Short mmCIF file of C-alpha atoms in Angstrom, two decimals:
data_model
loop_
_atom_site.label_atom_id
_atom_site.label_comp_id
_atom_site.label_asym_id
_atom_site.label_seq_id
_atom_site.Cartn_x
_atom_site.Cartn_y
_atom_site.Cartn_z
CA MET P 248 -18.14 39.95 -23.83
CA ALA P 249 -16.99 43.53 -24.06
CA CYS P 250 -13.39 44.18 -24.93
CA ILE P 251 -10.89 44.76 -22.16
CA ALA P 252 -7.11 44.59 -21.83
CA PRO P 253 -4.93 42.70 -19.32
CA SER P 254 -4.25 44.50 -16.07
CA GLU P 255 -0.56 44.88 -16.95
CA LEU P 256 -0.31 46.39 -20.41
CA MET P 257 2.39 45.22 -22.83
CA ASN P 258 4.53 48.02 -24.21
CA CYS P 259 4.45 48.23 -27.97
CA LYS P 260 5.29 50.76 -30.67
CA ALA P 261 2.30 51.78 -32.74
CA ASP P 262 4.38 52.46 -35.82
CA GLN P 263 6.31 49.19 -35.85
CA LYS P 264 5.52 47.10 -38.96
CA LEU P 265 5.73 43.34 -39.30
CA THR P 266 7.91 43.08 -42.36
CA LYS P 267 9.33 39.60 -41.75
CA LYS P 268 7.61 36.25 -41.55
CA LEU P 269 6.56 35.66 -37.98
CA GLN P 270 8.04 32.64 -36.23
CA PRO P 271 6.14 31.33 -33.19
CA ILE P 272 7.89 29.85 -30.17
CA ILE P 273 5.60 26.81 -30.59
CA ASN P 274 6.61 24.21 -33.18
CA PHE P 275 4.53 21.33 -34.54
CA SER P 276 7.17 19.80 -36.80
CA SER P 277 6.75 16.40 -35.12
CA THR P 278 3.94 14.55 -33.40
CA GLU P 279 6.21 12.27 -31.36
CA ASP P 280 5.41 12.67 -27.66
CA GLU P 281 9.02 13.17 -26.59
CA GLU P 282 9.56 15.84 -29.25
CA ILE P 283 6.34 17.62 -28.37
CA THR P 284 7.58 17.72 -24.78
CA GLU P 285 10.78 19.30 -26.05
CA TYR P 286 8.82 22.00 -27.88
CA THR P 287 6.65 22.77 -24.87
CA ASP P 288 9.79 22.97 -22.74
CA ASN P 289 11.12 25.48 -25.29
CA LEU P 290 7.92 27.47 -24.92
CA HIS P 291 8.39 27.64 -21.16
CA GLU P 292 12.07 28.50 -21.57
CA ASN P 293 11.33 31.37 -23.96
CA SER P 294 8.54 32.61 -21.72
CA TYR P 295 10.91 32.71 -18.77
CA ILE P 296 13.47 34.61 -20.85
CA VAL P 297 11.01 37.42 -21.49
CA GLY P 298 9.82 37.30 -17.89
CA ILE P 299 6.27 36.33 -18.80
CA LYS P 300 5.73 32.77 -17.59
CA GLU P 301 7.06 33.30 -14.09
CA TYR P 302 5.05 36.47 -13.61
CA ILE P 303 1.85 34.91 -14.97
CA THR P 304 2.19 31.83 -12.78
CA ASN P 305 2.66 33.85 -9.60
CA ARG P 306 -0.05 36.31 -10.58
CA ASN P 307 -2.57 33.56 -11.32
CA LEU P 308 -1.79 31.82 -8.04
CA GLN P 309 -2.53 35.01 -6.15
CA LEU P 310 -5.69 35.73 -8.11
CA SER P 311 -7.03 32.20 -7.67
CA LYS P 312 -7.00 32.73 -3.92
CA VAL P 313 -8.97 35.97 -3.92
CA ILE P 314 -11.35 35.72 -6.89
CA SER P 315 -14.55 33.81 -6.23
CA ARG P 316 -15.67 31.15 -8.67
CA GLU P 317 -18.83 33.14 -9.40
CA LYS P 318 -16.70 35.90 -10.90
CA ARG P 319 -14.15 33.68 -12.67
CA ALA P 320 -14.18 32.19 -16.18
CA ALA P 321 -11.71 30.59 -18.58
CA VAL P 322 -11.39 30.35 -22.35
CA LEU P 323 -9.35 27.89 -24.42
CA ILE P 324 -6.84 29.19 -26.96
CA CYS P 325 -6.61 25.90 -28.86
CA LEU P 326 -3.72 25.99 -31.35
CA PHE P 327 -2.99 23.55 -34.14
CA GLU P 328 -0.78 23.41 -37.22
CA GLY P 329 -2.36 24.44 -40.53
CA LEU P 330 -1.66 22.93 -43.93
CA GLU P 331 1.13 25.45 -44.56
CA GLY P 332 2.73 25.00 -41.16
CA GLU P 333 1.11 28.09 -39.66
CA LEU P 334 -0.41 28.26 -36.18
CA ARG P 335 -4.19 28.40 -36.23
CA VAL P 336 -6.69 28.93 -33.42
CA ILE P 337 -10.21 27.49 -33.07
CA LEU P 338 -13.09 29.95 -32.71
CA THR P 339 -16.87 29.66 -32.46
CA LYS P 340 -19.85 31.77 -33.39
CA ARG P 341 -22.20 31.96 -30.43
CA SER P 342 -25.75 30.73 -30.89
CA MET P 343 -28.45 33.29 -31.65
CA LYS P 344 -30.48 31.55 -28.92
CA LEU P 345 -28.21 32.86 -26.18
CA SER P 346 -29.37 35.77 -24.06
CA THR P 347 -25.90 37.36 -23.92
CA HIS P 348 -23.75 38.24 -26.92
CA PRO P 349 -25.76 36.15 -29.44
CA GLY P 350 -24.04 35.65 -32.79
CA GLU P 351 -20.69 36.98 -31.60
CA VAL P 352 -17.38 35.23 -32.25
CA ALA P 353 -15.78 33.73 -29.15
CA LEU P 354 -13.16 31.33 -27.88
CA PRO P 355 -14.57 28.12 -26.35
CA GLY P 356 -15.04 28.72 -22.65
CA GLY P 357 -17.28 29.88 -19.86
CA LYS P 358 -17.71 30.37 -16.12
CA MET P 359 -15.97 28.17 -13.58
CA ASP P 360 -18.08 25.44 -11.96
CA GLU P 361 -17.71 24.15 -8.43
CA GLU P 362 -16.33 20.82 -9.66
CA ASP P 363 -13.59 22.44 -11.77
CA LEU P 364 -10.18 21.95 -10.16
CA ASP P 365 -8.63 24.96 -11.89
CA ASP P 366 -8.88 27.28 -14.88
CA SER P 367 -7.58 24.64 -17.29
CA ALA P 368 -10.33 22.28 -16.18
CA THR P 369 -12.93 24.98 -16.81
CA ALA P 370 -11.65 25.74 -20.31
CA LEU P 371 -11.40 22.06 -21.29
CA ARG P 372 -14.85 21.22 -19.90
CA GLU P 373 -16.47 24.11 -21.74
CA ALA P 374 -14.71 23.17 -25.00
CA LYS P 375 -16.04 19.62 -24.66
CA GLU P 376 -19.57 20.89 -23.97
CA GLU P 377 -19.58 23.47 -26.77
CA ILE P 378 -17.74 21.82 -29.66
CA GLY P 379 -17.09 18.22 -28.60
CA LEU P 380 -13.33 18.68 -28.17
CA LYS P 381 -12.00 15.86 -26.00
CA SER P 382 -9.63 17.03 -23.30
CA SER P 383 -7.35 14.07 -24.04
CA LEU P 384 -6.52 15.66 -27.40
CA VAL P 385 -5.36 18.94 -25.87
CA GLN P 386 -2.01 19.50 -24.19
CA VAL P 387 -2.32 22.51 -21.90
CA ILE P 388 0.82 24.66 -22.04
CA THR P 389 0.14 27.62 -19.79
CA ASN P 390 -2.39 30.17 -18.58
CA LEU P 391 -2.01 33.77 -19.67
CA GLU P 392 -2.62 36.72 -17.43
CA PRO P 393 -6.34 37.18 -16.61
CA PHE P 394 -8.44 39.73 -18.44
CA ARG P 395 -11.31 41.69 -16.92
CA SER P 396 -14.60 42.07 -18.75
CA LEU P 397 -16.72 45.18 -18.46
CA HIS P 398 -19.14 43.01 -16.46
CA LEU P 399 -16.35 42.51 -13.89
CA LEU P 400 -15.80 38.86 -14.79
CA THR P 401 -12.19 37.68 -14.55
CA VAL P 402 -11.38 35.66 -17.68
CA VAL P 403 -8.30 33.41 -17.78
CA PRO P 404 -6.96 32.43 -21.25
CA VAL P 405 -5.69 28.83 -21.26
CA VAL P 406 -3.25 27.96 -24.07
CA GLY P 407 -3.46 24.40 -25.38
CA LEU P 408 -1.94 22.46 -28.28
CA LEU P 409 -3.99 20.19 -30.52
CA SER P 410 -1.24 18.19 -32.21
CA ARG P 411 -3.56 15.59 -33.78
CA ILE P 412 -6.10 17.84 -35.48
CA GLU P 413 -7.29 14.95 -37.67
CA GLU P 414 -8.68 13.23 -34.56
CA PHE P 415 -10.88 16.18 -33.66
CA LYS P 416 -14.44 15.59 -34.88
CA PRO P 417 -16.48 18.69 -33.98
CA VAL P 418 -19.87 18.12 -32.38
CA LEU P 419 -21.60 21.47 -31.90
CA ASN P 420 -23.95 22.16 -29.01
CA ALA P 421 -26.79 23.85 -30.92
CA ASP P 422 -27.94 25.68 -27.80
CA GLU P 423 -24.59 27.44 -27.47
CA VAL P 424 -22.79 27.39 -30.83
CA ASP P 425 -23.95 28.13 -34.38
CA ALA P 426 -20.61 27.60 -36.13
CA ILE P 427 -16.99 26.62 -35.62
CA PHE P 428 -14.04 27.87 -37.67
CA ASP P 429 -10.32 28.55 -37.37
CA VAL P 430 -8.05 31.44 -38.24
CA PRO P 431 -4.27 32.03 -38.41
CA LEU P 432 -3.02 33.31 -35.06
CA ASP P 433 -0.68 35.87 -36.59
CA MET P 434 -3.60 37.79 -38.13
CA PHE P 435 -4.05 39.41 -34.73
CA LEU P 436 -0.72 41.20 -35.11
CA LYS P 437 -1.39 42.62 -38.57
CA GLU P 438 -3.10 45.79 -39.72
CA GLU P 439 -4.73 43.92 -42.61
CA ASN P 440 -8.47 43.37 -42.07
CA HIS P 441 -8.22 45.20 -38.75
CA ARG P 442 -10.02 48.30 -37.54
CA ARG P 443 -10.26 50.18 -34.26
CA VAL P 444 -13.45 51.44 -32.67
CA GLU P 445 -13.26 53.94 -29.82
CA LYS P 446 -15.85 53.38 -27.10
CA GLU P 447 -16.68 54.84 -23.72
CA TYR P 448 -17.28 53.38 -20.28
CA GLY P 449 -18.56 56.17 -18.08
CA ILE P 450 -16.07 59.00 -18.51
CA TRP P 451 -13.30 56.72 -19.84
CA LYS P 452 -12.52 56.01 -23.46
CA TYR P 453 -11.05 52.76 -24.69
CA VAL P 454 -10.30 50.95 -27.95
CA CYS P 455 -12.14 47.91 -29.26
CA HIS P 456 -10.33 45.94 -31.97
CA ILE P 457 -12.28 44.21 -34.74
CA PHE P 458 -10.82 41.76 -37.25
CA GLU P 459 -12.63 40.54 -40.36
CA TYR P 460 -12.03 37.01 -41.59
CA GLU P 461 -13.39 35.24 -44.66
CA SER P 462 -13.47 31.46 -44.37
CA SER P 463 -12.85 28.95 -47.15
CA LYS P 464 -16.65 28.71 -47.47
CA GLN P 465 -16.73 32.49 -48.10
CA GLU P 466 -18.37 33.15 -44.74
CA ILE P 467 -17.48 36.48 -43.15
CA PHE P 468 -16.73 36.55 -39.42
CA HIS P 469 -16.03 39.61 -37.29
CA ILE P 470 -13.76 38.95 -34.31
CA GLY P 471 -13.87 41.71 -31.75
CA GLY P 472 -14.33 42.59 -28.11
CA LEU P 473 -12.68 40.55 -25.41
CA THR P 474 -11.87 37.72 -27.83
CA ALA P 475 -9.82 40.01 -30.07
CA SER P 476 -7.99 41.54 -27.10
CA ILE P 477 -7.07 38.11 -25.73
CA LEU P 478 -5.81 36.89 -29.10
CA ILE P 479 -3.75 40.04 -29.71
CA HIS P 480 -2.08 39.48 -26.36
CA ALA P 481 -1.57 35.75 -26.96
CA ALA P 482 -0.12 36.30 -30.44
CA SER P 483 2.25 38.96 -29.09
CA ILE P 484 3.63 36.46 -26.58
CA ILE P 485 3.78 33.42 -28.85
CA TYR P 486 5.38 35.28 -31.78
CA GLN P 487 7.35 37.59 -29.48
CA GLU P 488 6.30 40.54 -31.60
CA PRO P 489 4.10 43.56 -30.84
CA PRO P 490 1.10 44.21 -33.10
CA SER P 491 1.58 46.59 -36.01
CA PHE P 492 -1.14 48.83 -34.61
CA SER P 493 -1.67 50.68 -31.34
CA GLU P 494 -3.52 48.53 -28.81
CA TYR P 495 -4.64 51.07 -26.24
CA LEU P 496 -5.60 54.64 -25.65
CA PRO P 497 -3.25 56.51 -23.30
CA ASP P 498 -5.78 56.65 -20.46
CA PHE P 499 -6.82 52.99 -20.60
CA SER P 500 -5.02 52.19 -17.35
CA GLN P 501 -7.44 54.52 -15.60
CA LEU P 502 -10.37 52.47 -16.88
CA GLN P 503 -8.68 49.29 -15.63
CA PHE P 504 -8.13 50.91 -12.23
CA THR P 505 -11.80 51.86 -12.08
CA LEU P 506 -12.89 48.29 -12.86
CA ASN P 507 -10.56 46.88 -10.21
CA MET P 508 -11.91 49.29 -7.62
CA LYS P 509 -15.49 48.30 -8.45
CA ASP P 510 -14.59 44.63 -8.12
CA SER P 511 -13.01 45.11 -4.70
CA CYS P 512 -16.05 46.92 -3.31
#
């Protein structure tokens, strides 16, 4: 998918540097159910404080009523605790057999089916189909504000916690996924291993972010496009910090307006 930003852009300072260790508003210090509930309650509480959760909930409710299932998709931002206590997110490399975006890095997810009750159901179903992630292992926390792809597909990021990572045994669907890997979430707020590529859509210019990641097996992955934009936004909310780089060109809102107008026609 091509890169795109959320319809309501987050304000951030391009010159702000992340000099302190980032602390997420999600905590995995215990796996006890009642304590996990406490942490997820804290996540909701912090989100309300910054005015995000309430806005997103109302916005998604409105969008769900007007956006057809044919034009709606969801992706799963599946977070778990790494060996050093850091938040990590699961990513996939799309199969080279696919007709669209072969070989690109993506979050598990896809288009909404008729039987899906909501966006969370779509994201969890697709994760099960693509990488064998059982929905019973994932605790859905919230949906983030929808993104719009350049193909006019509305994509809803669903945030979920995988507290028992040791119980996840990946089973890759060879027709859809060539590889699965994970990265630290906070990398999407740092200038390190990040570059910007300016692109054009008609007369409008926009920025595409690309992050390079080397796995423990010395495999190099490039995370860009819509996936990078979603994870920058998610990391900004979860860590309550803006990225250390500029996210958007000044006229990006005009591109978003153009896409919205096309969608309403």
